[in-house]
Amino acid sequence: MALQVVSPRIRGFIATNAHPDGCALNVRRQVEVARSLRGTSERYRNVLVIGSSTGYGLATLLSAAFGLDANVLGVCFERESTEDRTGSAGWYNLAEAHRLAREESRLVRTINGDAFSHAVKQQAVEALRAGFGPLDLVVYSLAAPRRQDADGDTVWNSVLKPIGAPYTGKTIDLRNDAVVETTIEAATDEEIEATVRVMGGEDWAAWLHTLADAGLLAPGCRTVAYSYIGPEVTYPIYRSGTIGRAKEHLEASAEALTTMLKDRCEGAAWVSINKAVVTQASAAIPAVALYMSIAFKLMKERGTHEGAIEQIVRLFREHLNLEAPLLDEEGRIRIDDWEMQPDLQAEIAAIWDTITTDTLTEVSDYAGYKRDFEQLFGFSVPGIDYAAPTEVHRLLD
Ligand code: NAD
């Protein structure tokens, strides 16, 4: 037994601990939403989710397992708990997902390790052969800060920087809740290249080639990777910046993957453009927290606000459960459609121009943003007694 009172250790967009019961309750809430998919499709028997422990990947795992009754293998990179140290939020999320799956006799397994490595790809192949069988769906939801070359010593670090010229613009300083102006220098060519290596489509393709060569893609197997476009106010730092360059590479990879999959298993690859939601990855992007705070207030007022689980349930219901998903003119799935409505974006842009620290809580849902952020780590979750000691050592099986 390792009972501890767990208090948040959060500074800015970094949290160094997590509350196991808060994470577990978050997962159970998401599972309830996922269950609304039941009976909608039997298309997916075996599903692989790469990046399965938090954010969009966790929502995908829960939707597939508890909504679509699929067997799910997940891959993630999380810190295990020990007798005297808390695990990461993703670790606790999966501990609860495994517990619920066991209770309901569902097959959910996890490989915790570096998805970029040959060793983890091989472990996945072995786990699929031993306990699953060929895959009907592979979802790539990795958000990583770095990648170690699987064939050498090179380590690529992704950066969040503009391309061509420095960016000066508004952002929130999460440490003191202030709207401040920040300047970020333009990326070097090496930084652009490194970000594409980490967040582009190279590793997505490597996974699919490994699985195809291992005979683990079922006839008609589909694969989806998640991407983001967002509004003009974040273009310099997001879509036109280093991460946007990586996303363009990811999106272009879908075409080559479709050609390969068509040939190997009559399959197809798509990118799904998702809405901005609060995750560990998105919290690190300058300007995006401020944008989300404004957008969330307006979307809540309109009744169109969604979190990751609502987005993924809609992705299955309106796209992946169909014979063929609905695509935009560039061949992408768009579940950012409600976020990108032109009149909503015009309202956001007007608020963006005038928002200051003084008006932050009035014209945006910064309180909601912060709560969502704390909840990622199991804190500020209604119904949890944070004064009570809890077992911090949780196991995945
Ligand atoms: P997240 O930080 O919540 O999740 C990242 C996942 O990747 C975790 O499961 C983590 O364990 C895993 N991971 C990281 N490095 C790994 C490694 N080396 N090996 C194995 N697993 C590793 O991020 P998220 O926001 O859910 O992002 C997932 C995808 O969705 C990304 O491609 C992101 O760009 C995209 N997306 C996010 C948003 C958003 O607003 N959050 C919007 C649209 C698209």
mmCIF file with all atom_site columns, N, CA, C and O in Angstrom, residues 42-70:
data_model
loop_
_atom_site.group_PDB
_atom_site.id
_atom_site.type_symbol
_atom_site.label_atom_id
_atom_site.label_alt_id
_atom_site.label_comp_id
_atom_site.label_asym_id
_atom_site.label_entity_id
_atom_site.label_seq_id
_atom_site.pdbx_PDB_ins_code
_atom_site.Cartn_x
_atom_site.Cartn_y
_atom_site.Cartn_z
_atom_site.occupancy
_atom_site.B_iso_or_equiv
_atom_site.pdbx_formal_charge
_atom_site.auth_seq_id
_atom_site.auth_comp_id
_atom_site.auth_asym_id
_atom_site.auth_atom_id
_atom_site.pdbx_PDB_model_num
ATOM 1   N N  . GLU A 1 42 ? -20.229 -2.335 -36.381 1.00 0.00 ? 42 GLU A N  1
ATOM 2   C CA . GLU A 1 42 ? -19.396 -3.477 -35.976 1.00 0.00 ? 42 GLU A CA 1
ATOM 3   C C  . GLU A 1 42 ? -18.219 -3.589 -36.909 1.00 0.00 ? 42 GLU A C  1
ATOM 4   O O  . GLU A 1 42 ? -17.648 -4.659 -37.111 1.00 0.00 ? 42 GLU A O  1
ATOM 5   N N  . ARG A 1 43 ? -17.858 -2.462 -37.480 1.00 0.00 ? 43 ARG A N  1
ATOM 6   C CA . ARG A 1 43 ? -16.819 -2.419 -38.505 1.00 0.00 ? 43 ARG A CA 1
ATOM 7   C C  . ARG A 1 43 ? -15.430 -2.726 -37.943 1.00 0.00 ? 43 ARG A C  1
ATOM 8   O O  . ARG A 1 43 ? -14.593 -3.266 -38.645 1.00 0.00 ? 43 ARG A O  1
ATOM 9   N N  . TYR A 1 44 ? -15.213 -2.355 -36.683 1.00 0.00 ? 44 TYR A N  1
ATOM 10  C CA . TYR A 1 44 ? -13.847 -2.420 -36.146 1.00 0.00 ? 44 TYR A CA 1
ATOM 11  C C  . TYR A 1 44 ? -13.732 -3.485 -35.049 1.00 0.00 ? 44 TYR A C  1
ATOM 12  O O  . TYR A 1 44 ? -14.248 -3.314 -33.959 1.00 0.00 ? 44 TYR A O  1
ATOM 13  N N  . ARG A 1 45 ? -13.029 -4.567 -35.406 1.00 0.00 ? 45 ARG A N  1
ATOM 14  C CA . ARG A 1 45 ? -12.837 -5.636 -34.430 1.00 0.00 ? 45 ARG A CA 1
ATOM 15  C C  . ARG A 1 45 ? -11.552 -5.403 -33.644 1.00 0.00 ? 45 ARG A C  1
ATOM 16  O O  . ARG A 1 45 ? -11.563 -5.403 -32.430 1.00 0.00 ? 45 ARG A O  1
ATOM 17  N N  . ASN A 1 46 ? -10.468 -5.127 -34.347 1.00 0.00 ? 46 ASN A N  1
ATOM 18  C CA . ASN A 1 46 ? -9.173  -4.893 -33.705 1.00 0.00 ? 46 ASN A CA 1
ATOM 19  C C  . ASN A 1 46 ? -8.642  -3.514 -34.085 1.00 0.00 ? 46 ASN A C  1
ATOM 20  O O  . ASN A 1 46 ? -8.545  -3.188 -35.266 1.00 0.00 ? 46 ASN A O  1
ATOM 21  N N  . VAL A 1 47 ? -8.299  -2.740 -33.055 1.00 0.00 ? 47 VAL A N  1
ATOM 22  C CA . VAL A 1 47 ? -7.896  -1.348 -33.271 1.00 0.00 ? 47 VAL A CA 1
ATOM 23  C C  . VAL A 1 47 ? -6.559  -1.112 -32.571 1.00 0.00 ? 47 VAL A C  1
ATOM 24  O O  . VAL A 1 47 ? -6.352  -1.555 -31.435 1.00 0.00 ? 47 VAL A O  1
ATOM 25  N N  . LEU A 1 48 ? -5.666  -0.397 -33.249 1.00 0.00 ? 48 LEU A N  1
ATOM 26  C CA . LEU A 1 48 ? -4.397  0.029  -32.627 1.00 0.00 ? 48 LEU A CA 1
ATOM 27  C C  . LEU A 1 48 ? -4.430  1.548  -32.504 1.00 0.00 ? 48 LEU A C  1
ATOM 28  O O  . LEU A 1 48 ? -4.727  2.242  -33.487 1.00 0.00 ? 48 LEU A O  1
ATOM 29  N N  . VAL A 1 49 ? -4.154  2.059  -31.306 1.00 0.00 ? 49 VAL A N  1
ATOM 30  C CA . VAL A 1 49 ? -4.087  3.513  -31.094 1.00 0.00 ? 49 VAL A CA 1
ATOM 31  C C  . VAL A 1 49 ? -2.663  3.859  -30.653 1.00 0.00 ? 49 VAL A C  1
ATOM 32  O O  . VAL A 1 49 ? -2.206  3.398  -29.597 1.00 0.00 ? 49 VAL A O  1
ATOM 33  N N  . ILE A 1 50 ? -1.992  4.670  -31.439 1.00 0.00 ? 50 ILE A N  1
ATOM 34  C CA . ILE A 1 50 ? -0.615  5.075  -31.114 1.00 0.00 ? 50 ILE A CA 1
ATOM 35  C C  . ILE A 1 50 ? -0.701  6.470  -30.492 1.00 0.00 ? 50 ILE A C  1
ATOM 36  O O  . ILE A 1 50 ? -1.107  7.427  -31.157 1.00 0.00 ? 50 ILE A O  1
ATOM 37  N N  . GLY A 1 51 ? -0.382  6.550  -29.182 1.00 0.00 ? 51 GLY A N  1
ATOM 38  C CA . GLY A 1 51 ? -0.606  7.795  -28.415 1.00 0.00 ? 51 GLY A CA 1
ATOM 39  C C  . GLY A 1 51 ? -1.917  7.686  -27.657 1.00 0.00 ? 51 GLY A C  1
ATOM 40  O O  . GLY A 1 51 ? -2.769  8.573  -27.718 1.00 0.00 ? 51 GLY A O  1
ATOM 41  N N  . SER A 1 52 ? -2.074  6.567  -26.903 1.00 0.00 ? 52 SER A N  1
ATOM 42  C CA . SER A 1 52 ? -3.396  6.160  -26.396 1.00 0.00 ? 52 SER A CA 1
ATOM 43  C C  . SER A 1 52 ? -3.729  6.612  -24.976 1.00 0.00 ? 52 SER A C  1
ATOM 44  O O  . SER A 1 52 ? -4.797  6.295  -24.471 1.00 0.00 ? 52 SER A O  1
ATOM 45  N N  . SER A 1 53 ? -2.843  7.343  -24.309 1.00 0.00 ? 53 SER A N  1
ATOM 46  C CA . SER A 1 53 ? -3.008  7.525  -22.862 1.00 0.00 ? 53 SER A CA 1
ATOM 47  C C  . SER A 1 53 ? -3.667  8.832  -22.436 1.00 0.00 ? 53 SER A C  1
ATOM 48  O O  . SER A 1 53 ? -4.139  8.940  -21.294 1.00 0.00 ? 53 SER A O  1
ATOM 49  N N  . THR A 1 54 ? -3.656  9.827  -23.303 1.00 0.00 ? 54 THR A N  1
ATOM 50  C CA . THR A 1 54 ? -4.221  11.139 -22.942 1.00 0.00 ? 54 THR A CA 1
ATOM 51  C C  . THR A 1 54 ? -4.859  11.746 -24.194 1.00 0.00 ? 54 THR A C  1
ATOM 52  O O  . THR A 1 54 ? -4.680  11.241 -25.305 1.00 0.00 ? 54 THR A O  1
ATOM 53  N N  . GLY A 1 55 ? -5.581  12.833 -24.009 1.00 0.00 ? 55 GLY A N  1
ATOM 54  C CA . GLY A 1 55 ? -6.065  13.642 -25.127 1.00 0.00 ? 55 GLY A CA 1
ATOM 55  C C  . GLY A 1 55 ? -6.879  12.866 -26.144 1.00 0.00 ? 55 GLY A C  1
ATOM 56  O O  . GLY A 1 55 ? -7.720  12.024 -25.799 1.00 0.00 ? 55 GLY A O  1
ATOM 57  N N  . TYR A 1 56 ? -6.600  13.152 -27.416 1.00 0.00 ? 56 TYR A N  1
ATOM 58  C CA . TYR A 1 56 ? -7.378  12.545 -28.493 1.00 0.00 ? 56 TYR A CA 1
ATOM 59  C C  . TYR A 1 56 ? -7.166  11.034 -28.606 1.00 0.00 ? 56 TYR A C  1
ATOM 60  O O  . TYR A 1 56 ? -8.077  10.305 -28.989 1.00 0.00 ? 56 TYR A O  1
ATOM 61  N N  . GLY A 1 57 ? -5.965  10.557 -28.288 1.00 0.00 ? 57 GLY A N  1
ATOM 62  C CA . GLY A 1 57 ? -5.716  9.122  -28.388 1.00 0.00 ? 57 GLY A CA 1
ATOM 63  C C  . GLY A 1 57 ? -6.486  8.348  -27.332 1.00 0.00 ? 57 GLY A C  1
ATOM 64  O O  . GLY A 1 57 ? -7.077  7.297  -27.612 1.00 0.00 ? 57 GLY A O  1
ATOM 65  N N  . LEU A 1 58 ? -6.509  8.869  -26.111 1.00 0.00 ? 58 LEU A N  1
ATOM 66  C CA . LEU A 1 58 ? -7.284  8.211  -25.049 1.00 0.00 ? 58 LEU A CA 1
ATOM 67  C C  . LEU A 1 58 ? -8.768  8.186  -25.430 1.00 0.00 ? 58 LEU A C  1
ATOM 68  O O  . LEU A 1 58 ? -9.441  7.158  -25.281 1.00 0.00 ? 58 LEU A O  1
ATOM 69  N N  . ALA A 1 59 ? -9.263  9.305  -25.934 1.00 0.00 ? 59 ALA A N  1
ATOM 70  C CA . ALA A 1 59 ? -10.675 9.364  -26.341 1.00 0.00 ? 59 ALA A CA 1
ATOM 71  C C  . ALA A 1 59 ? -10.961 8.334  -27.433 1.00 0.00 ? 59 ALA A C  1
ATOM 72  O O  . ALA A 1 59 ? -12.032 7.724  -27.474 1.00 0.00 ? 59 ALA A O  1
ATOM 73  N N  . THR A 1 60 ? -9.983  8.103  -28.296 1.00 0.00 ? 60 THR A N  1
ATOM 74  C CA . THR A 1 60 ? -10.149 7.116  -29.376 1.00 0.00 ? 60 THR A CA 1
ATOM 75  C C  . THR A 1 60 ? -10.177 5.699  -28.801 1.00 0.00 ? 60 THR A C  1
ATOM 76  O O  . THR A 1 60 ? -11.033 4.882  -29.168 1.00 0.00 ? 60 THR A O  1
ATOM 77  N N  . LEU A 1 61 ? -9.251  5.426  -27.896 1.00 0.00 ? 61 LEU A N  1
ATOM 78  C CA . LEU A 1 61 ? -9.214  4.099  -27.263 1.00 0.00 ? 61 LEU A CA 1
ATOM 79  C C  . LEU A 1 61 ? -10.546 3.826  -26.554 1.00 0.00 ? 61 LEU A C  1
ATOM 80  O O  . LEU A 1 61 ? -11.135 2.748  -26.699 1.00 0.00 ? 61 LEU A O  1
ATOM 81  N N  . LEU A 1 62 ? -11.025 4.808  -25.788 1.00 0.00 ? 62 LEU A N  1
ATOM 82  C CA . LEU A 1 62 ? -12.261 4.595  -25.015 1.00 0.00 ? 62 LEU A CA 1
ATOM 83  C C  . LEU A 1 62 ? -13.468 4.448  -25.946 1.00 0.00 ? 62 LEU A C  1
ATOM 84  O O  . LEU A 1 62 ? -14.356 3.623  -25.703 1.00 0.00 ? 62 LEU A O  1
ATOM 85  N N  . SER A 1 63 ? -13.493 5.239  -27.024 1.00 0.00 ? 63 SER A N  1
ATOM 86  C CA . SER A 1 63 ? -14.620 5.133  -27.969 1.00 0.00 ? 63 SER A CA 1
ATOM 87  C C  . SER A 1 63 ? -14.631 3.765  -28.634 1.00 0.00 ? 63 SER A C  1
ATOM 88  O O  . SER A 1 63 ? -15.686 3.135  -28.778 1.00 0.00 ? 63 SER A O  1
ATOM 89  N N  . ALA A 1 64 ? -13.438 3.310  -29.058 1.00 0.00 ? 64 ALA A N  1
ATOM 90  C CA . ALA A 1 64 ? -13.367 2.031  -29.764 1.00 0.00 ? 64 ALA A CA 1
ATOM 91  C C  . ALA A 1 64 ? -13.719 0.869  -28.818 1.00 0.00 ? 64 ALA A C  1
ATOM 92  O O  . ALA A 1 64 ? -14.488 -0.026 -29.167 1.00 0.00 ? 64 ALA A O  1
ATOM 93  N N  . ALA A 1 65 ? -13.167 0.911  -27.600 1.00 0.00 ? 65 ALA A N  1
ATOM 94  C CA . ALA A 1 65 ? -13.366 -0.227 -26.684 1.00 0.00 ? 65 ALA A CA 1
ATOM 95  C C  . ALA A 1 65 ? -14.770 -0.235 -26.096 1.00 0.00 ? 65 ALA A C  1
ATOM 96  O O  . ALA A 1 65 ? -15.458 -1.252 -26.125 1.00 0.00 ? 65 ALA A O  1
ATOM 97  N N  . PHE A 1 66 ? -15.199 0.908  -25.549 1.00 0.00 ? 66 PHE A N  1
ATOM 98  C CA . PHE A 1 66 ? -16.454 0.917  -24.781 1.00 0.00 ? 66 PHE A CA 1
ATOM 99  C C  . PHE A 1 66 ? -17.660 1.347  -25.621 1.00 0.00 ? 66 PHE A C  1
ATOM 100 O O  . PHE A 1 66 ? -18.786 1.127  -25.230 1.00 0.00 ? 66 PHE A O  1
ATOM 101 N N  . GLY A 1 67 ? -17.390 1.976  -26.772 1.00 0.00 ? 67 GLY A N  1
ATOM 102 C CA . GLY A 1 67 ? -18.492 2.387  -27.639 1.00 0.00 ? 67 GLY A CA 1
ATOM 103 C C  . GLY A 1 67 ? -18.725 1.410  -28.775 1.00 0.00 ? 67 GLY A C  1
ATOM 104 O O  . GLY A 1 67 ? -19.852 1.137  -29.148 1.00 0.00 ? 67 GLY A O  1
ATOM 105 N N  . LEU A 1 68 ? -17.628 0.871  -29.330 1.00 0.00 ? 68 LEU A N  1
ATOM 106 C CA . LEU A 1 68 ? -17.761 0.030  -30.519 1.00 0.00 ? 68 LEU A CA 1
ATOM 107 C C  . LEU A 1 68 ? -17.428 -1.433 -30.235 1.00 0.00 ? 68 LEU A C  1
ATOM 108 O O  . LEU A 1 68 ? -17.374 -2.247 -31.159 1.00 0.00 ? 68 LEU A O  1
ATOM 109 N N  . ASP A 1 69 ? -17.176 -1.751 -28.977 1.00 0.00 ? 69 ASP A N  1
ATOM 110 C CA . ASP A 1 69 ? -16.880 -3.132 -28.564 1.00 0.00 ? 69 ASP A CA 1
ATOM 111 C C  . ASP A 1 69 ? -15.684 -3.719 -29.295 1.00 0.00 ? 69 ASP A C  1
ATOM 112 O O  . ASP A 1 69 ? -15.637 -4.935 -29.557 1.00 0.00 ? 69 ASP A O  1
ATOM 113 N N  . ALA A 1 70 ? -14.712 -2.875 -29.657 1.00 0.00 ? 70 ALA A N  1
ATOM 114 C CA . ALA A 1 70 ? -13.506 -3.371 -30.346 1.00 0.00 ? 70 ALA A CA 1
ATOM 115 C C  . ALA A 1 70 ? -12.453 -3.786 -29.325 1.00 0.00 ? 70 ALA A C  1
ATOM 116 O O  . ALA A 1 70 ? -12.466 -3.342 -28.165 1.00 0.00 ? 70 ALA A O  1
#
